[in-house]
Amino acid sequence: MVWIHYKLVRKPKNEGEGVIMNVGILAKLYRQARMAIMEDTHDVDANCDGPDLDFVYADVDSYQNEIAELYSYTEFSEFQMNVKAFEDQMELYDLPPNWQKQDASSQRSIVMKLMDQLEVSDRSFRMQAARCILYLAQGCWAEVQSDEEQHQNTRDNVIVLYQLGVFSSFIDLLNMEIETACSPDIVAVKITNVTLVDSTDIRVILSVLYIITETIRDEREKGSEDYKQLAESFVQEINSPLPDGELLAVKLLGMITRFCSGAAPQFPMKKVVLLLWKVSLLGLGGMDVLKNLKNEYRAKVGLDPITEDTLEVTKCMRASSPPATATDILENQYPKRNFKRSLMKQRFLDEPEQIDMEMSGNEGGTNANNGNSSAGSGSGNGEDELSQYYRPFDDPSASTSGNSNNSTASANPNNQPSNMQPPVTVPAVQITPRLPWTPKVRQKDIDQFLDISRNKFIGYSLIGDHESLAGLPQPIHEGFKTLQRHMYVSLADVQIKKEEDIARNPISTHEDEIKLTPAEILYQAILPNLPQYMIALLKVLLAASPTSKSKTESINIMADVLPKKMPLTATQSTKLTVDMGRHKEIIVKAVSAIILLYLKHFKINHVYQFEFMSQHLVFANCIPLVLKFFNQTITEYVNTKNSIPLLDFPSCVIGEQPDLSGDSFVYGGEMSDKPYSWRNVFSCINLLRILNKLIKWKHSRVMMLVVFKSAPILKKTLKVRHAMMQLYVLKLLKMQTKYLGRQWRKSNMKTLSAIYAKVRHRLNDDWAFGNDLESRPWDFQAEECTLRACVDRFNLRRYPEATQKCGAGGGVGSGNNGTAAQNAENAQQSNMHAGNGSGDRDSNGYGNNGSSGGGGVGNNSSGQQNQQLHDYGVEGGFPSDEILTHSDFAFFGHSGWWDRKVELTDYFKANYAVWLEEEVYNSQTDWDAL
């Protein structure tokens, strides 16, 4: 039923107090509320969050946007410095200051002279040559009249610069700047007040490296013939160690670590993480490379290739949102009225199915407001409701051209205006029972099914028997065949089984030769200091998060944005505010992309490499950090456009520049026709994918989601109308549904329906009811320790030297902080044990409420839980920067301490026999008393 406020159903006072209004008006309001609930919510509604976002997920944004994001708006004055340096240098060479008028040989000669000048000892003279090369890489924008000309110049100049060795020369310059910046004298002077001026020279160097990298990546992606051989050479170069023995990616990770440790506070973090992202993306490969590698590795071990691609499937999905409630209808009907009380009970806000059930028996057939339904179709309003979730999906590998055309004509997932002819006689959408995903089942699930069936019908179980069906009835045979038909063996399962065989039979089991793939080379390079690198990346992500408070920021990521002189006018203040917000968004975008890229490549290369990185992310509080990021009004974050197109490069330097005022800022913000920010949607999806990868099949980490009360946070994210983002949110909700209790499931049936419709089905997975064995309390600490033991055994066998360095706490910015380690470890353990409580829980739905199974947070530990949440930052705070490092928890795990060489002192060697005689042999111990 729908509850209507009493003020809406009473006449004015002068017509009689307490007289009920015309019943016809009340019935009309009620019908309107019910019809809105039954209508397809894909239509634009005044209270809905708008149409589906036409965002297309990709590795990167457009080339123009990626280049523009390299520069802050406060760097505008430095563009003129580049032109001035070029003109002075050309005057020194007695040449006209026009690059385009020079022939190819003259251009190469000029570049060679500039490279010679990069090696002089005079810093100002050296940086003048660097600025000239930056001007060339920027496309000689002072000599062109359009963005296309500037882009073409950049494309041509990058070929010349790379072929002549400019990239390697600037790597040497970067090494010099790192050594200079990390000197104790520089740090002591600048650590208190760092501004844009302090990073001027290193920003020039990083800009040249970034432009070369991004241009080569873009041209390689386009398949340009001019760049084909050059791109292959460049990829090989960035995947090979530098002359000092380090990979470029490792050097950049070291810069981030030094910045976070306070050794180099003037490093421009935005440019560093952007360059690291593009170097890693080009060196490892993007989504297409990942897909091909996965199928290639699966074929090598005898597995079938993957036919379903998440990106392709989600393009055929329709984003869903809850139907309009009675509150929405009444507010639209009376927009000027200010209601002081809610018009619907709270428990009905997320459960409009009650009204659907009432309407299902009264109204059927056609819907007058639905122009696509026909009277003879036989599809009722209930099916129209279901069409929001269940829509036709044709497998690209099995569909015909006719089916694909029909599917395209019948649905428009992104709500975009169609250029096709108007559908005059288009039939109604055929609702098929096919879901977007093919169901899967693991071998573990089949074994569990057989064990239960054998115990029920035969009375005993067969350990290790995966196929015998003797004595079982025919329905069990059919169920077993169905499960086997949908069984999916992942690449990780094969790799884990191989590692178990090697650990069980180390001599007889043959281990394959380690192939030096780009991911393998990167893993071996970052393994000694991987814990410090993960902590540094998460620190930068925390500082750039919009939900972080200034008092909790231990690092200043705004060092390369803040000018030396603060703004004096309102226009300058507005520009700086927009620039700072844009700066943070770009950092979040780059850091999230880096972490996700590493996780995906390591998982394909070897699952234990992925697990090693994942554990360190979890120990560094990545899960509460991501939840804290989403604990905001995510729709506003997605729609926020912290950009001024008039100030983006190259628009800010090409052509006549308008006088920026308040009106120009407004116009600049509305120049984009997209109602969302590409980088913000990209960042949100990346963080959700990271969270899924960290938590999938890890029950201890799923319980962390429950303890941190992530369900309401994730439900708010469902308001963003994008199918791919909603898919990953629903996956996270599905993982923890069995732990949330019956009351939560009862109050969130619409969410459960979306999970059933959008997320892949796992046969025999009782995720919605919590009756299976996996929903019972677990020894979460033992689970993590077992995984850690397997990972460390893998690292010790394949990389013994690097693993010992990692266990010894070596690396940049590392340190031993046993107290912080114990506190964080104890906090994690107590959080996990908090999920093992039994009995009913609080009224918020985090409880059992009489249902069988399901661990949760007990009432007796609510105060402790709130304190833990506060410590972890989910409700206001966040863990301190003293987070776990590998050296801190090495004693707790399986890190090979027994395998290390311990140097004994001469004093110990000389007195060992005496100590042994007195303390051991002559000491009488009453073992019975002990």
PDB file of C-alpha atoms in Angstrom, residues 176-309:
ATOM      1  CA  MET A 176      70.180  13.747 -12.356  1.00  0.00           C
ATOM      2  CA  GLU A 177      67.080  15.557 -11.124  1.00  0.00           C
ATOM      3  CA  ILE A 178      66.174  12.666  -8.814  1.00  0.00           C
ATOM      4  CA  GLU A 179      69.626  12.666  -7.261  1.00  0.00           C
ATOM      5  CA  THR A 180      69.553  16.439  -6.847  1.00  0.00           C
ATOM      6  CA  ALA A 181      66.031  16.526  -5.432  1.00  0.00           C
ATOM      7  CA  CYS A 182      66.741  13.831  -2.853  1.00  0.00           C
ATOM      8  CA  SER A 183      69.803  15.524  -1.398  1.00  0.00           C
ATOM      9  CA  PRO A 184      69.377  16.302   2.327  1.00  0.00           C
ATOM     10  CA  ASP A 185      70.057  20.021   1.885  1.00  0.00           C
ATOM     11  CA  ILE A 186      67.272  20.482  -0.654  1.00  0.00           C
ATOM     12  CA  VAL A 187      64.777  18.547   1.447  1.00  0.00           C
ATOM     13  CA  ALA A 188      65.583  20.492   4.612  1.00  0.00           C
ATOM     14  CA  VAL A 189      64.952  23.803   2.873  1.00  0.00           C
ATOM     15  CA  LYS A 190      61.822  23.008   0.896  1.00  0.00           C
ATOM     16  CA  ILE A 191      59.943  20.496   2.971  1.00  0.00           C
ATOM     17  CA  THR A 192      57.820  23.139   4.699  1.00  0.00           C
ATOM     18  CA  ASN A 193      56.706  25.174   1.681  1.00  0.00           C
ATOM     19  CA  VAL A 194      56.658  23.557  -1.749  1.00  0.00           C
ATOM     20  CA  THR A 195      55.121  25.358  -4.745  1.00  0.00           C
ATOM     21  CA  LEU A 196      55.022  25.115  -8.518  1.00  0.00           C
ATOM     22  CA  VAL A 197      58.393  26.851  -8.867  1.00  0.00           C
ATOM     23  CA  ASP A 198      60.278  24.110  -7.033  1.00  0.00           C
ATOM     24  CA  SER A 199      59.445  21.482  -9.665  1.00  0.00           C
ATOM     25  CA  THR A 200      59.956  23.562 -12.815  1.00  0.00           C
ATOM     26  CA  ASP A 201      62.889  21.665 -14.307  1.00  0.00           C
ATOM     27  CA  ILE A 202      61.674  18.155 -13.534  1.00  0.00           C
ATOM     28  CA  ARG A 203      58.248  18.977 -14.974  1.00  0.00           C
ATOM     29  CA  VAL A 204      59.894  19.914 -18.282  1.00  0.00           C
ATOM     30  CA  ILE A 205      61.691  16.560 -18.382  1.00  0.00           C
ATOM     31  CA  LEU A 206      58.614  14.539 -17.457  1.00  0.00           C
ATOM     32  CA  SER A 207      56.509  16.406 -20.022  1.00  0.00           C
ATOM     33  CA  VAL A 208      58.862  15.490 -22.867  1.00  0.00           C
ATOM     34  CA  LEU A 209      58.926  11.832 -21.779  1.00  0.00           C
ATOM     35  CA  TYR A 210      55.139  11.746 -21.467  1.00  0.00           C
ATOM     36  CA  ILE A 211      54.445  13.333 -24.867  1.00  0.00           C
ATOM     37  CA  ILE A 212      56.779  10.896 -26.631  1.00  0.00           C
ATOM     38  CA  THR A 213      55.237   7.921 -24.809  1.00  0.00           C
ATOM     39  CA  GLU A 214      51.622   8.942 -25.332  1.00  0.00           C
ATOM     40  CA  THR A 215      52.126   9.848 -29.004  1.00  0.00           C
ATOM     41  CA  ILE A 216      53.781   6.521 -29.773  1.00  0.00           C
ATOM     42  CA  ARG A 217      51.033   4.675 -27.867  1.00  0.00           C
ATOM     43  CA  ASP A 218      48.293   6.485 -29.745  1.00  0.00           C
ATOM     44  CA  GLU A 219      49.852   5.947 -33.164  1.00  0.00           C
ATOM     45  CA  ARG A 220      50.483   2.292 -32.377  1.00  0.00           C
ATOM     46  CA  GLU A 221      46.864   1.849 -31.369  1.00  0.00           C
ATOM     47  CA  LYS A 222      45.758   3.441 -34.649  1.00  0.00           C
ATOM     48  CA  GLY A 223      48.022   1.089 -36.606  1.00  0.00           C
ATOM     49  CA  SER A 224      50.039   3.860 -38.220  1.00  0.00           C
ATOM     50  CA  GLU A 225      52.614   2.502 -40.674  1.00  0.00           C
ATOM     51  CA  ASP A 226      55.069   5.327 -39.927  1.00  0.00           C
ATOM     52  CA  TYR A 227      55.147   4.329 -36.263  1.00  0.00           C
ATOM     53  CA  LYS A 228      55.032   0.537 -36.610  1.00  0.00           C
ATOM     54  CA  GLN A 229      58.754  -0.178 -36.393  1.00  0.00           C
ATOM     55  CA  LEU A 230      59.397   2.752 -34.059  1.00  0.00           C
ATOM     56  CA  ALA A 231      56.671   1.586 -31.648  1.00  0.00           C
ATOM     57  CA  GLU A 232      58.106  -1.944 -31.486  1.00  0.00           C
ATOM     58  CA  SER A 233      61.542  -0.542 -30.713  1.00  0.00           C
ATOM     59  CA  PHE A 234      60.106   1.760 -28.043  1.00  0.00           C
ATOM     60  CA  VAL A 235      58.162  -1.046 -26.334  1.00  0.00           C
ATOM     61  CA  GLN A 236      61.290  -3.168 -26.265  1.00  0.00           C
ATOM     62  CA  GLU A 237      63.230  -0.265 -24.760  1.00  0.00           C
ATOM     63  CA  ILE A 238      60.829   0.425 -21.898  1.00  0.00           C
ATOM     64  CA  ASN A 239      60.645  -3.308 -21.112  1.00  0.00           C
ATOM     65  CA  SER A 240      64.447  -3.497 -20.866  1.00  0.00           C
ATOM     66  CA  PRO A 241      66.544  -2.277 -17.941  1.00  0.00           C
ATOM     67  CA  LEU A 242      68.137   1.152 -18.159  1.00  0.00           C
ATOM     68  CA  PRO A 243      71.936   1.500 -18.008  1.00  0.00           C
ATOM     69  CA  ASP A 244      71.697   1.649 -14.211  1.00  0.00           C
ATOM     70  CA  GLY A 245      69.881  -1.727 -14.168  1.00  0.00           C
ATOM     71  CA  GLU A 246      66.376  -0.413 -13.354  1.00  0.00           C
ATOM     72  CA  LEU A 247      63.258  -0.459 -15.440  1.00  0.00           C
ATOM     73  CA  LEU A 248      61.725   2.929 -16.180  1.00  0.00           C
ATOM     74  CA  ALA A 249      58.530   1.860 -14.382  1.00  0.00           C
ATOM     75  CA  VAL A 250      60.549   0.896 -11.290  1.00  0.00           C
ATOM     76  CA  LYS A 251      62.331   4.245 -11.351  1.00  0.00           C
ATOM     77  CA  LEU A 252      59.005   6.068 -11.428  1.00  0.00           C
ATOM     78  CA  LEU A 253      57.646   3.897  -8.616  1.00  0.00           C
ATOM     79  CA  GLY A 254      60.756   4.806  -6.636  1.00  0.00           C
ATOM     80  CA  MET A 255      59.984   8.497  -7.200  1.00  0.00           C
ATOM     81  CA  ILE A 256      56.481   7.980  -5.768  1.00  0.00           C
ATOM     82  CA  THR A 257      57.933   6.168  -2.753  1.00  0.00           C
ATOM     83  CA  ARG A 258      60.478   8.933  -2.105  1.00  0.00           C
ATOM     84  CA  PHE A 259      57.741  11.528  -2.409  1.00  0.00           C
ATOM     85  CA  CYS A 260      55.507   9.746   0.107  1.00  0.00           C
ATOM     86  CA  SER A 261      58.383   9.238   2.554  1.00  0.00           C
ATOM     87  CA  GLY A 262      59.122  12.981   2.528  1.00  0.00           C
ATOM     88  CA  ALA A 263      62.520  12.606   0.874  1.00  0.00           C
ATOM     89  CA  ALA A 264      61.433  14.538  -2.244  1.00  0.00           C
ATOM     90  CA  PRO A 265      58.286  16.597  -1.560  1.00  0.00           C
ATOM     91  CA  GLN A 266      58.753  18.690  -4.717  1.00  0.00           C
ATOM     92  CA  PHE A 267      58.204  15.802  -7.142  1.00  0.00           C
ATOM     93  CA  PRO A 268      55.218  16.576  -9.439  1.00  0.00           C
ATOM     94  CA  MET A 269      53.072  13.581  -8.609  1.00  0.00           C
ATOM     95  CA  LYS A 270      50.506  14.053 -11.364  1.00  0.00           C
ATOM     96  CA  LYS A 271      53.088  13.914 -14.126  1.00  0.00           C
ATOM     97  CA  VAL A 272      54.898  11.014 -12.459  1.00  0.00           C
ATOM     98  CA  VAL A 273      51.799   8.812 -12.140  1.00  0.00           C
ATOM     99  CA  LEU A 274      50.614   9.737 -15.639  1.00  0.00           C
ATOM    100  CA  LEU A 275      53.974   8.768 -17.128  1.00  0.00           C
ATOM    101  CA  LEU A 276      54.054   5.563 -15.074  1.00  0.00           C
ATOM    102  CA  TRP A 277      50.561   4.675 -16.274  1.00  0.00           C
ATOM    103  CA  LYS A 278      51.352   5.202 -19.967  1.00  0.00           C
ATOM    104  CA  VAL A 279      54.732   3.445 -19.751  1.00  0.00           C
ATOM    105  CA  SER A 280      53.092   0.454 -18.047  1.00  0.00           C
ATOM    106  CA  LEU A 281      50.173   0.434 -20.480  1.00  0.00           C
ATOM    107  CA  LEU A 282      52.450   0.513 -23.500  1.00  0.00           C
ATOM    108  CA  GLY A 283      54.904  -1.985 -22.063  1.00  0.00           C
ATOM    109  CA  LEU A 284      52.370  -4.521 -20.760  1.00  0.00           C
ATOM    110  CA  GLY A 285      49.474  -3.997 -23.145  1.00  0.00           C
ATOM    111  CA  GLY A 286      45.862  -2.965 -22.785  1.00  0.00           C
ATOM    112  CA  MET A 287      42.567  -4.824 -22.818  1.00  0.00           C
ATOM    113  CA  ASP A 288      43.017  -6.359 -26.261  1.00  0.00           C
ATOM    114  CA  VAL A 289      46.463  -7.684 -25.335  1.00  0.00           C
ATOM    115  CA  LEU A 290      45.088  -9.090 -22.075  1.00  0.00           C
ATOM    116  CA  LYS A 291      42.303 -10.911 -23.894  1.00  0.00           C
ATOM    117  CA  ASN A 292      44.700 -12.449 -26.414  1.00  0.00           C
ATOM    118  CA  LEU A 293      47.220 -13.427 -23.732  1.00  0.00           C
ATOM    119  CA  LYS A 294      44.542 -15.101 -21.645  1.00  0.00           C
ATOM    120  CA  ASN A 295      43.359 -17.236 -24.549  1.00  0.00           C
ATOM    121  CA  GLU A 296      46.956 -18.016 -25.530  1.00  0.00           C
ATOM    122  CA  TYR A 297      47.882 -19.178 -22.027  1.00  0.00           C
ATOM    123  CA  ARG A 298      44.678 -21.192 -21.724  1.00  0.00           C
ATOM    124  CA  ALA A 299      45.397 -22.938 -25.018  1.00  0.00           C
ATOM    125  CA  LYS A 300      48.876 -23.896 -23.797  1.00  0.00           C
ATOM    126  CA  VAL A 301      47.443 -25.772 -20.811  1.00  0.00           C
ATOM    127  CA  GLY A 302      44.642 -27.375 -22.821  1.00  0.00           C
ATOM    128  CA  LEU A 303      41.728 -25.126 -21.817  1.00  0.00           C
ATOM    129  CA  ASP A 304      39.069 -23.684 -24.088  1.00  0.00           C
ATOM    130  CA  PRO A 305      39.333 -20.000 -25.027  1.00  0.00           C
ATOM    131  CA  ILE A 306      37.141 -17.380 -23.410  1.00  0.00           C
ATOM    132  CA  THR A 307      34.194 -16.455 -25.625  1.00  0.00           C
ATOM    133  CA  GLU A 308      32.443 -13.945 -23.354  1.00  0.00           C
ATOM    134  CA  ASP A 309      34.112 -10.589 -22.955  1.00  0.00           C
TER     135      ASP A 309
END
